[in-house]
Short mmCIF file of C-alpha atoms in Angstrom, two decimals:
data_model
loop_
_atom_site.label_atom_id
_atom_site.label_comp_id
_atom_site.label_asym_id
_atom_site.label_seq_id
_atom_site.Cartn_x
_atom_site.Cartn_y
_atom_site.Cartn_z
CA MET A 1 58.67 157.51 98.44
CA PRO A 2 56.62 154.60 99.91
CA ILE A 3 57.96 151.12 99.29
CA THR A 4 57.23 147.51 100.25
CA ILE A 5 60.00 144.95 100.01
CA VAL A 6 59.86 141.19 100.49
CA GLY A 7 63.12 139.38 101.05
CA ASN A 8 65.50 137.81 103.55
CA LEU A 9 67.57 139.41 106.31
CA THR A 10 71.27 139.25 105.42
CA ASN A 11 72.35 139.89 109.00
CA ASP A 12 70.95 139.95 112.53
CA PRO A 13 69.39 143.34 113.32
CA GLU A 14 71.80 145.61 115.19
CA LEU A 15 70.05 147.43 118.05
CA ARG A 16 71.53 150.71 119.29
CA PHE A 17 70.22 153.64 121.31
CA THR A 18 70.46 157.39 120.76
CA PRO A 19 71.70 159.64 123.58
CA SER A 20 68.05 160.48 124.33
CA GLY A 21 67.23 156.76 124.71
CA ALA A 22 65.43 156.14 121.38
CA ALA A 23 66.03 152.63 120.03
CA VAL A 24 67.17 152.19 116.43
CA ALA A 25 67.73 148.86 114.68
CA GLY A 26 69.63 148.52 111.42
CA PHE A 27 69.56 145.51 109.12
CA SER A 28 69.84 144.59 105.46
CA VAL A 29 67.27 142.80 103.28
CA ALA A 30 68.13 140.89 100.09
CA VAL A 31 65.34 140.83 97.50
CA ASN A 32 65.65 138.18 94.79
CA GLU A 33 64.15 139.51 91.56
CA ARG A 34 62.36 137.09 89.21
CA ARG A 35 61.06 137.82 85.72
CA ARG A 36 59.08 135.79 83.25
CA ASN A 37 60.96 135.12 80.02
CA ALA A 38 58.60 136.10 77.19
CA GLN A 39 60.14 133.55 74.79
CA THR A 40 60.28 130.49 77.05
CA GLN A 41 57.39 131.47 79.37
CA GLU A 42 59.61 130.35 82.28
CA TRP A 43 60.46 132.33 85.41
CA GLU A 44 64.15 133.28 85.63
CA ASP A 45 66.36 134.85 88.26
CA ALA A 46 66.96 138.51 87.45
CA GLY A 47 69.46 139.45 90.15
CA THR A 48 69.37 140.46 93.78
CA SER A 49 68.79 143.94 95.22
CA TYR A 50 69.96 144.86 98.71
CA TYR A 51 68.19 147.37 100.92
CA ARG A 52 69.54 148.90 104.13
CA VAL A 53 66.64 149.22 106.59
CA GLU A 54 66.34 151.21 109.81
CA ALA A 55 63.55 150.84 112.36
CA TRP A 56 62.97 153.20 115.28
CA ARG A 57 61.70 153.02 118.86
CA SER A 58 59.43 150.08 119.79
CA LEU A 59 59.56 148.73 116.22
CA ALA A 60 63.36 148.62 116.53
CA GLU A 61 63.22 146.70 119.79
CA ASN A 62 60.63 144.26 118.46
CA VAL A 63 62.61 143.65 115.26
CA ALA A 64 65.84 143.05 117.19
CA GLY A 65 64.07 140.69 119.60
CA SER A 66 62.19 138.73 116.95
CA LEU A 67 64.14 138.45 113.70
CA ARG A 68 67.44 136.82 112.77
CA ARG A 69 69.66 136.46 109.72
CA GLY A 70 67.89 134.49 106.99
CA THR A 71 64.36 135.32 108.17
CA ALA A 72 61.94 136.01 105.30
CA VAL A 73 60.36 139.43 105.96
CA VAL A 74 57.92 141.98 104.57
CA VAL A 75 58.97 145.60 105.15
CA THR A 76 56.96 148.73 104.38
CA GLY A 77 58.35 152.21 104.76
CA GLU A 78 59.83 155.25 103.09
CA GLN A 79 62.60 154.79 100.53
CA THR A 80 65.53 157.16 100.12
CA ILE A 81 68.45 156.93 97.73
CA GLU A 82 71.82 158.17 98.94
CA VAL A 83 74.74 158.99 96.69
CA TYR A 84 78.19 158.58 98.24
CA GLU A 85 81.85 158.65 97.25
CA ARG A 86 83.47 155.22 97.09
CA LYS A 87 87.03 154.49 98.26
CA ASP A 88 88.16 154.26 94.63
CA GLY A 89 86.97 157.83 94.02
CA GLY A 90 83.83 156.90 92.05
CA THR A 91 80.29 157.45 93.18
CA GLY A 92 77.94 154.81 94.49
CA THR A 93 74.29 154.71 95.42
CA SER A 94 72.62 153.16 98.43
CA VAL A 95 68.90 152.45 98.79
CA ARG A 96 67.67 152.90 102.35
CA VAL A 97 64.27 152.22 103.85
CA ARG A 98 62.95 153.82 107.04
CA ALA A 99 60.61 151.05 108.20
CA GLN A 100 57.06 151.77 109.27
CA SER A 101 56.16 148.07 109.58
CA VAL A 102 58.21 144.87 109.60
CA GLY A 103 56.96 141.33 109.88
CA PRO A 104 57.85 137.75 109.04
CA ASP A 105 56.72 136.51 105.62
CA LEU A 106 54.20 133.87 106.61
CA ARG A 107 54.54 132.04 103.28
CA TYR A 108 57.65 130.43 104.77
CA ALA A 109 57.01 130.34 108.52
CA THR A 110 54.48 130.58 111.28
CA ALA A 111 54.55 133.20 114.02
CA VAL A 112 53.22 133.64 117.52
CA VAL A 113 52.22 137.25 118.14
CA GLN A 114 52.66 138.68 121.63
CA ARG A 115 51.53 142.16 122.57
CA HIS A 116 53.87 144.05 124.86
CA GLY A 117 52.44 146.15 127.68
CA ARG A 118 53.54 149.74 128.17
CA GLN A 119 56.19 150.31 130.79
CA ASP A 120 55.67 154.07 131.05
CA GLY A 121 51.89 153.97 131.69
CA SER A 122 51.22 156.74 129.17
CA ALA A 123 48.19 156.95 126.89
CA ALA A 124 48.30 155.96 123.22
CA ARG A 125 50.33 158.36 121.14
CA GLY A 126 48.56 157.81 117.81
CA ALA A 127 50.70 159.10 114.95
CA GLN A 128 53.88 158.94 117.01
CA HIS A 129 53.96 155.16 116.62
CA GLY A 130 55.38 155.61 113.10
CA PRO A 131 58.95 156.62 112.35
CA ALA A 132 60.05 159.85 113.94
CA ALA A 133 62.88 162.17 113.04
CA PRO A 134 66.20 160.33 112.98
CA GLU A 135 68.71 160.90 115.74
CA ALA A 136 72.39 160.06 115.85
CA ALA A 137 72.62 156.55 117.26
CA ALA A 138 75.02 155.68 120.05
CA PRO A 139 75.10 152.62 122.32
CA LEU A 140 73.27 153.37 125.58
CA ALA A 141 70.81 151.70 127.94
CA GLY A 142 67.37 150.58 126.71
CA ALA A 143 63.92 152.09 126.56
CA GLY A 144 60.55 150.36 127.12
CA ALA A 145 58.35 148.84 124.42
CA GLU A 146 55.16 150.60 123.35
CA ASP A 147 51.77 148.96 122.78
CA PRO A 148 50.42 150.04 119.36
CA TRP A 149 46.86 149.17 120.37
CA GLY A 150 46.95 151.39 123.44
CA VAL A 151 46.17 148.58 125.90
CA THR A 152 48.25 147.00 128.58
CA ALA A 153 48.65 143.24 128.24
CA GLY A 154 47.86 141.02 131.19
CA ARG A 155 49.58 137.80 132.07
CA PRO A 156 50.89 135.60 129.20
CA GLY A 157 48.00 133.90 127.44
CA GLU A 158 45.46 136.33 128.89
CA ALA A 159 43.55 138.62 126.52
CA PRO A 160 44.20 142.31 127.34
CA PHE A 161 40.57 143.35 126.69
#
């Protein structure tokens, strides 16, 4: 199910690599819920929801290189709900998001956007820039960043087109 969440990172993104070299970054986002009280017409805190987010491939590397704990972010992706057995024997639920896009929330910060050139020299892959099938993550050496616009960037400060 598609979802967009706006909140703050509760931890630094953890970057790992699958045995095949695909990057995966995991992080958590806290979303503070606010509701308008119909009687007082005031906005009130209505609790906090926590989402576990995973980003794959070049998105994972860019997230890990750009964002830190406390950063206000906007995340779009696919939501899944997992049911698990807790240590006390009861059941719990976990909301996970497979990120398709992640960016800083510019209501609270400014950002400098830098395009990364391809390191493999391949042509644009189109639909493959989104999340792909998950793989078991294990710490290994890195993979190169992909350019979502299909162009290779020149020197810093130089337009690639």
